[in-house]
Coordinates of N, CA and C and ligand atoms in Angstrom, one line a residue:
X1 N 0.6 -1.2 0.0 CA 0.0 0.3 0.2 C 1.0 1.3 0.1
X2 N 0.2 2.4 -0.7 CA 1.1 3.6 -1.0 C 0.2 4.3 -0.9
X3 N 0.8 5.7 -0.1 CA -0.2 7.1 0.1 C 0.2 8.0 -1.4
X4 N -0.7 8.3 -2.0 CA -0.1 9.0 -3.1 C -1.0 10.6 -3.0
X5 N -0.7 11.7 -3.5 CA -1.2 12.8 -3.9 C -1.8 13.1 -5.2
X6 N -3.4 13.5 -5.4 CA -3.4 13.7 -6.5 C -4.3 15.1 -6.7
X7 N -2.9 16.2 -7.0 CA -3.4 17.6 -7.4 C -4.1 18.1 -8.4
X8 N -4.6 18.9 -8.3 CA -5.5 19.2 -9.7 C -6.6 20.6 -9.0
X9 N -6.8 20.9 -9.9 CA -7.7 22.4 -9.9 C -9.4 21.9 -9.4
X10 N -9.5 20.9 -9.6 CA -10.9 20.3 -10.1 C -12.2 21.6 -9.9
X11 N -12.1 22.2 -11.2 CA -12.6 23.4 -11.1 C -14.3 23.2 -12.1
X12 N -14.8 22.0 -12.0 CA -15.3 21.4 -11.0 C -14.6 19.6 -11.1
X13 N -14.8 19.4 -9.9 CA -14.5 17.8 -10.4 C -15.4 17.3 -11.6
X14 N -15.0 16.3 -12.3 CA -15.5 15.3 -13.3 C -15.2 14.1 -13.1
X15 N -16.0 13.2 -14.0 CA -15.9 11.8 -13.9 C -14.9 11.4 -14.7
X16 N -13.8 12.0 -15.4 CA -12.4 11.4 -15.7 C -11.6 11.9 -14.4
X17 N -11.9 12.8 -13.5 CA -11.0 12.5 -12.5 C -11.6 11.6 -11.4
X18 N -12.8 11.5 -11.7 CA -13.2 10.4 -10.3 C -12.4 8.7 -11.1
X19 N -12.3 8.9 -12.4 CA -11.7 7.8 -12.6 C -10.4 7.3 -12.2
X20 N -10.1 8.6 -12.3 CA -8.3 8.5 -11.8 C -8.5 8.0 -10.3
X21 N -8.7 8.5 -9.5 CA -9.0 8.6 -8.2 C -9.4 7.1 -8.1
X22 N -10.3 6.5 -8.7 CA -10.4 4.7 -8.5 C -9.3 4.1 -8.8
X23 N -8.9 4.6 -10.1 CA -7.3 3.6 -10.4 C -7.0 3.7 -9.3
X24 N -6.1 5.1 -8.8 CA -5.3 5.5 -7.5 C -5.2 4.3 -6.3
X25 N -6.8 4.4 -6.1 CA -7.4 3.7 -4.8 C -7.1 2.2 -5.0
X26 N -7.4 2.0 -5.9 CA -7.4 0.2 -6.6 C -5.7 -0.1 -6.4
X27 N -5.1 1.0 -7.1 CA -3.4 0.7 -7.3 C -2.6 0.7 -5.9
X28 N -3.1 1.9 -5.4 CA -2.3 2.1 -4.0 C -2.5 2.1 -2.7
X29 N -4.2 2.4 -2.9 CA -4.9 2.2 -1.6 C -5.1 3.5 -0.8
X30 N -4.1 4.7 -0.6 CA -4.2 5.7 0.0 C -4.4 7.0 -0.5
X31 N -5.2 7.3 -1.2 CA -5.3 8.9 -2.7 C -5.7 10.1 -1.3
X32 N -4.7 11.1 -1.5 CA -4.7 12.4 -0.9 C -5.0 13.4 -2.4
X33 N -6.6 13.8 -2.3 CA -6.7 14.8 -3.1 C -6.8 16.1 -2.8
X34 N -6.0 16.7 -3.9 CA -5.5 18.1 -3.1 C -6.4 19.0 -4.1
X35 N -7.1 19.7 -3.8 CA -8.1 20.9 -4.8 C -6.6 21.9 -4.4
X36 N -5.8 22.6 -5.5 CA -4.9 23.4 -5.5 C -5.4 25.0 -5.7
X37 N -5.0 25.8 -5.1 CA -5.3 27.3 -5.5 C -4.0 27.4 -6.4
X38 N -4.9 27.9 -8.0 CA -3.9 27.8 -9.0 C -3.6 29.2 -9.6
X39 N -2.8 29.8 -9.1 CA -3.0 31.5 -9.6 C -2.8 31.4 -10.8
X40 N -2.3 30.5 -11.5 CA -2.2 30.7 -13.5 C -3.4 30.1 -14.0
X41 N -4.3 29.5 -13.0 CA -6.1 29.9 -13.8 C -6.8 30.8 -13.0
X42 N -6.7 32.2 -13.2 CA -7.6 33.1 -12.9 C -9.3 32.9 -13.5
X43 N -9.1 32.4 -14.4 CA -10.5 32.2 -15.0 C -11.3 31.2 -14.5
X44 N -11.0 30.6 -13.5 CA -12.1 29.8 -13.1 C -13.1 29.9 -12.1
X45 N -14.1 28.8 -12.2 CA -15.8 29.3 -11.9 C -15.9 29.2 -10.5
X46 N -15.3 28.2 -9.5 CA -16.0 28.1 -8.3 C -14.7 28.3 -7.3
X47 N -14.8 29.0 -6.1 CA -13.7 29.4 -5.4 C -13.2 28.0 -4.3
X48 N -12.3 27.8 -4.0 CA -11.7 26.6 -3.3 C -12.5 25.9 -2.5
X49 N -13.3 26.8 -1.5 CA -14.3 26.3 -0.9 C -15.4 25.4 -1.6
X50 N -15.8 26.0 -2.8 CA -16.7 25.1 -3.2 C -16.5 23.8 -3.8
X51 N -15.2 24.1 -4.6 CA -14.6 23.2 -5.2 C -14.1 21.7 -4.2
X52 N -14.0 22.0 -3.2 CA -13.7 21.2 -1.8 C -14.9 20.2 -1.6
X53 N -15.9 21.4 -1.4 CA -17.4 20.3 -1.0 C -17.9 19.4 -2.0
X54 N -17.2 19.8 -3.3 CA -18.2 19.2 -4.4 C -16.9 18.1 -4.5
X55 N -15.6 18.0 -4.1 CA -15.0 16.8 -3.8 C -15.0 15.9 -2.8
X56 N -15.6 16.5 -1.7 CA -15.8 15.5 -0.6 C -17.4 14.8 -1.1
X57 N -17.7 15.7 -1.5 CA -19.4 14.7 -1.9 C -19.3 13.8 -3.0
X58 N -18.2 13.9 -3.9 CA -18.0 13.1 -4.7 C -17.4 11.9 -4.9
X59 N -16.5 12.0 -3.4 CA -15.8 11.1 -3.3 C -16.3 9.9 -1.9
X60 N -17.5 10.8 -1.7 CA -18.3 10.1 -0.3 C -18.5 8.7 -0.6
X61 N -18.8 8.6 -1.5 CA -19.5 7.1 -2.2 C -18.3 5.8 -2.1
X62 N -17.3 6.5 -2.0 CA -15.7 5.3 -2.2 C -15.9 5.6 -0.5
X63 N -16.1 6.1 0.2 CA -16.0 6.1 1.8 C -16.5 5.0 2.4
X64 N -17.7 5.3 1.9 CA -18.5 4.1 2.5 C -18.2 2.7 2.0
X65 N -17.5 2.5 1.2 CA -17.1 1.0 0.6 C -16.5 0.4 1.9
X66 N -16.0 1.0 2.7 CA -15.4 0.1 3.5 C -14.3 -0.8 3.6
X67 N -13.7 -0.9 2.4 CA -13.0 -1.9 1.9 C -11.4 -2.0 2.4
X68 N -11.3 -0.9 3.4 CA -9.8 -0.7 3.9 C -9.0 0.4 2.8
X69 N -9.5 0.9 1.8 CA -9.1 1.8 1.0 C -9.2 3.3 1.8
X70 N -8.8 4.1 1.2 CA -8.5 5.8 2.2 C -8.8 6.7 1.5
X71 N -9.7 7.4 1.2 CA -9.4 8.9 0.0 C -9.4 10.0 1.3
X72 N -8.6 11.4 1.1 CA -8.6 12.0 1.9 C -8.8 13.4 0.9
X73 N -9.3 14.3 1.1 CA -9.5 15.4 0.5 C -9.1 16.8 0.9
X74 N -7.9 17.7 0.6 CA -7.7 18.7 1.2 C -7.5 19.8 0.3
X75 N -7.5 20.7 0.7 CA -7.0 22.1 -0.3 C -5.9 22.8 0.5
X76 N -5.2 23.2 -0.7 CA -3.5 23.6 -0.7 C -3.3 25.0 -1.5
X77 N -2.6 25.8 -1.1 CA -2.5 27.0 -1.8 C -0.9 27.2 -1.5
X78 N 0.0 26.9 -2.8 CA 1.3 26.3 -3.2 C 2.0 25.6 -3.5
X79 N 2.8 25.2 -3.4 CA 3.2 24.4 -4.7 C 2.8 22.9 -4.4
X80 N 2.8 22.2 -5.6 CA 2.1 20.3 -5.2 C 3.2 19.8 -4.5
X81 N 4.4 20.1 -4.7 CA 5.5 19.2 -3.9 C 5.4 19.7 -2.3
X82 N 5.2 20.9 -1.8 CA 5.1 20.8 -0.4 C 3.8 20.5 -0.1
X83 N 2.8 20.4 -0.7 CA 1.9 19.5 -0.4 C 1.9 18.1 -0.4
X84 N 2.4 17.3 -1.1 CA 3.0 16.2 -1.1 C 3.9 15.8 -0.1
X85 N 4.8 16.9 0.3 CA 5.6 16.9 1.6 C 4.9 16.9 2.6
X86 N 3.8 18.2 3.2 CA 2.9 18.2 4.4 C 2.2 16.8 4.7
X87 N 1.9 16.4 3.5 CA 1.1 14.8 3.4 C 1.9 13.5 3.6
X88 N 3.1 13.9 3.8 CA 4.2 12.7 3.2 C 3.7 11.9 2.6
X89 N 3.3 11.9 1.5 CA 2.8 11.0 0.3 C 4.2 10.3 -0.1
X90 N 4.0 9.0 -0.6 CA 5.1 8.3 -1.9 C 5.5 9.1 -2.8
X91 N 4.4 9.4 -3.4 CA 4.5 10.0 -4.7 C 3.0 10.9 -5.1
X92 N 3.4 11.8 -6.5 CA 2.0 12.1 -6.9 C 1.5 11.3 -8.0
X93 N 0.5 11.4 -8.4 CA -0.6 11.0 -9.4 C -1.2 11.7 -10.2
X94 N -1.1 11.4 -11.6 CA -1.6 12.8 -12.4 C -2.4 11.5 -13.9
X95 N -3.7 12.1 -14.0 CA -4.1 11.5 -15.0 C -3.7 11.9 -16.3
X96 N -3.4 10.9 -17.5 CA -3.0 11.7 -18.9 C -4.3 11.1 -19.8
X97 N -5.0 12.4 -20.4 CA -6.1 11.8 -21.6 C -5.5 11.7 -22.9
X98 N -4.9 12.5 -23.5 CA -4.0 13.1 -24.6 C -2.5 13.6 -24.4
X99 N -1.7 13.6 -26.0 CA -0.5 13.8 -26.1 C -0.3 15.2 -25.7
X100 N -1.4 16.1 -25.4 CA -1.4 17.3 -25.2 C -0.8 17.6 -23.4
X101 N -2.0 16.4 -23.0 CA -1.8 16.4 -21.4 C 0.0 16.0 -20.7
X102 N 0.3 14.8 -21.6 CA 1.8 14.1 -21.7 C 2.9 15.5 -21.7
X103 N 2.5 16.2 -22.4 CA 3.6 17.2 -22.8 C 3.5 18.4 -21.7
X104 N 2.3 18.7 -20.9 CA 2.4 19.6 -19.6 C 2.8 18.9 -18.5
X105 N 2.2 17.6 -18.3 CA 2.7 16.9 -17.0 C 4.0 16.5 -17.0
X106 N 4.6 16.0 -18.4 CA 6.1 15.7 -17.9 C 6.9 16.8 -17.8
X107 N 6.9 17.9 -18.1 CA 7.3 19.0 -17.4 C 7.4 19.4 -15.9
X108 N 6.2 19.0 -15.9 CA 5.7 19.4 -14.5 C 6.4 18.2 -13.8
X109 N 6.2 17.0 -14.1 CA 6.9 15.8 -13.1 C 8.2 16.2 -13.0
X110 N 9.2 16.5 -14.2 CA 10.7 16.6 -14.3 C 11.0 17.9 -13.0
X111 N 10.2 19.0 -13.3 CA 10.3 19.8 -12.4 C 10.1 19.7 -11.0
X112 N 9.0 18.5 -10.9 CA 9.2 18.5 -9.1 C 10.3 17.5 -9.0
X113 N 10.6 16.8 -9.5 CA 11.4 15.8 -9.6 C 13.0 16.8 -9.2
X114 N 13.1 17.2 -10.1 CA 14.5 18.1 -10.0 C 14.5 19.0 -9.1
X115 N 13.4 20.1 -8.5 CA 13.3 20.7 -7.9 C 13.7 20.3 -6.2
X116 N 12.8 19.1 -6.1 CA 12.0 18.8 -4.8 C 12.3 17.2 -4.6
X117 N 12.8 16.5 -5.3 CA 12.9 15.2 -5.2 C 11.5 14.3 -5.0
X118 N 10.6 15.0 -5.6 CA 9.3 14.6 -5.9 C 8.7 14.0 -7.1
X119 N 8.3 12.5 -6.9 CA 8.2 11.6 -8.4 C 6.4 11.7 -8.6
X120 N 6.7 11.8 -9.7 CA 5.2 11.6 -10.5 C 4.9 10.3 -11.2
X121 N 4.1 9.8 -11.0 CA 3.5 8.8 -11.6 C 2.0 8.9 -12.7
X122 N 1.9 8.3 -13.7 CA 0.9 9.0 -15.0 C -0.1 7.5 -14.6
X123 N -1.4 7.8 -14.6 CA -2.2 7.0 -15.0 C -3.1 7.4 -16.2
X124 N -2.9 6.1 -17.1 CA -4.0 7.0 -18.3 C -5.2 6.7 -18.2
X125 N -6.0 7.5 -18.6 CA -7.3 7.2 -17.9 C -8.4 6.8 -19.3
X126 N -9.7 6.3 -18.5 CA -10.1 5.8 -19.3 C -10.6 6.3 -20.4
X127 N -10.7 5.7 -21.7 CA -10.6 6.1 -23.1 C -12.2 6.4 -23.4
X128 N -13.5 6.1 -22.7 CA -14.6 6.2 -22.7 C -14.8 7.6 -22.0
X129 N -13.6 8.6 -21.2 CA -14.1 9.3 -20.4 C -13.2 10.8 -20.7
X130 N -12.0 10.2 -21.6 CA -11.3 10.9 -22.0 C -11.2 12.3 -22.9
X131 N -12.3 12.6 -23.1 CA -12.8 13.9 -23.8 C -13.3 14.8 -22.7
X132 N -13.7 14.5 -21.6 CA -14.0 15.6 -20.6 C -12.8 16.4 -20.0
X133 N -13.3 17.6 -19.9 CA -12.5 18.8 -19.6 C -13.4 19.4 -18.7
X134 N -12.8 20.3 -17.4 CA -13.3 21.0 -16.4 C -13.8 22.4 -17.4
X135 N -13.1 22.4 -18.2 CA -12.9 23.8 -19.3 C -14.2 23.4 -19.9
X136 N -14.1 22.6 -20.4 CA -15.5 22.5 -21.5 C -16.8 22.3 -20.8
X137 N -17.0 21.3 -19.2 CA -17.9 21.4 -18.6 C -18.5 22.7 -18.2
X138 N -17.8 23.6 -18.0 CA -17.7 25.0 -17.4 C -18.7 25.8 -18.6
X139 N -18.0 25.8 -19.8 CA -18.7 26.4 -21.0 C -20.2 26.0 -21.6
X140 N -20.3 24.7 -21.5 CA -21.4 23.9 -22.1 C -22.7 24.0 -20.6
X141 N -22.1 23.9 -19.5 CA -23.2 24.5 -18.4 C -23.5 25.9 -18.3
X142 N -22.5 26.7 -18.6 CA -22.5 28.2 -18.6 C -23.8 28.3 -19.8
X143 N -23.9 27.7 -20.9 CA -25.0 28.1 -22.2 C -26.1 27.1 -22.0
X144 N -26.2 26.6 -20.6 CA -27.5 25.7 -20.6 C -27.4 24.2 -21.3
X145 N -25.9 23.8 -21.8 CA -26.2 22.3 -22.0 C -25.9 21.4 -21.0
X146 N -26.5 20.1 -21.6 CA -26.2 18.9 -20.6 C -24.9 18.0 -20.6
X147 N -24.7 19.0 -18.9 CA -23.4 18.0 -18.8 C -23.2 16.8 -17.6
X148 N -24.7 16.1 -18.0 CA -24.8 15.2 -16.7 C -24.3 13.8 -17.2
X149 N -23.6 13.7 -18.0 CA -22.6 12.3 -18.6 C -21.4 12.5 -18.4
X150 N -21.2 14.1 -18.2 CA -19.4 14.7 -17.6 C -19.1 14.2 -16.1
X151 N -20.1 14.9 -15.3 CA -19.7 15.3 -14.2 C -20.6 14.3 -12.6
X152 N -20.4 14.4 -11.8 CA -21.0 13.3 -10.3 C -22.1 13.9 -9.8
X153 N -22.9 13.5 -10.0 CA -24.6 14.3 -9.8 C -24.2 15.6 -9.1
X154 N -23.7 15.2 -8.1 CA -23.3 16.0 -6.8 C -22.9 17.6 -7.4
X155 N -22.3 17.5 -8.7 CA -21.9 18.6 -8.9 C -22.9 19.5 -9.9
X156 N -24.0 18.8 -10.5 CA -25.1 19.3 -11.1 C -25.7 20.5 -10.5
X157 N -25.7 20.7 -9.3 CA -26.8 21.4 -8.6 C -25.8 23.0 -8.6
X158 N -24.2 22.4 -7.9 CA -23.6 23.7 -8.2 C -23.4 24.7 -9.7
X159 N -23.1 23.8 -10.8 CA -23.1 24.2 -11.3 C -24.3 25.0 -12.1
X160 N -25.8 24.4 -12.0 CA -27.1 25.0 -11.9 C -26.8 26.6 -11.5
X161 N -26.6 26.3 -10.5 CA -26.6 27.7 -9.3 C -25.5 28.8 -9.9
X162 N -24.1 28.1 -10.4 CA -23.3 29.4 -10.7 C -23.7 29.9 -12.0
X163 N -24.6 29.4 -12.9 CA -24.6 29.8 -14.4 C -26.3 30.4 -14.2
X164 N -26.8 30.5 -13.1 CA -28.2 31.3 -13.0 C -29.2 30.6 -13.5
X165 N -29.2 29.4 -13.3 CA -30.3 28.7 -14.1 C -31.1 27.5 -12.9
Ligands
PNS201 O1 -6.2 20.2 -12.8 P1 -5.0 21.4 -13.5 O2 -5.2 22.5 -13.7 O3 -4.8 20.6 -14.4 O4 -4.0 20.9 -12.1 C1 -2.5 21.8 -12.2 C2 -2.2 21.7 -10.7 C3 -2.8 22.7 -10.1 C4 -1.9 20.2 -10.4 C5 -0.8 22.3 -11.1 O5 -0.9 23.8 -11.6 C6 -0.1 22.6 -9.8 O6 0.7 21.8 -9.3 N1 0.1 23.7 -9.1 C7 0.4 23.9 -7.8 C8 1.7 25.1 -7.7 C9 3.1 24.2 -8.6 O7 3.1 23.2 -7.7 N2 3.7 24.9 -9.6 C10 5.0 24.2 -10.1 C11 4.9 23.5 -11.4 S1 5.9 22.5 -11.8

């Protein structure tokens, strides 16, 4: 069993994220999901508190399974490597959807290892979910489109409220 950190913006959490959490739980046993304050993404929709609440609601069914696996949810303002250190995780996990993700993630992983000795493991996401992105979820919900196949049910009400519908 290993303890891993899964950092992200989660603005909002979607089914692709939950697939990565499920894979990480199955493989490693203990996952700390960290909603990061991300100053490079000022165009976000939900504040950190609401992103955290949506994550808590989305992972609650996993906690109820009582199979010895553990999922925690935290928020963190700072570097992912500092969150990794303060949570004493073995490594960071990231989901990969596309080659575009790989380009970005590879540079972050190499930087985090070079600067702080923290390693990253990539998990390829379920191909049936690989088209989902928080950005498009926000955009579709803003214009009243249907995102019910892309996000956990608990997130739908938050999106409706945020888009004033
Ligand atoms: O869900 P996202 O937006 O793709 O997640 C990106 C995130 C938040 C994981 C990344 O931007 C991050 O780790 N931010 C924290 C700041 C940090 O560690 N920066 C140095 C990266 S090498």
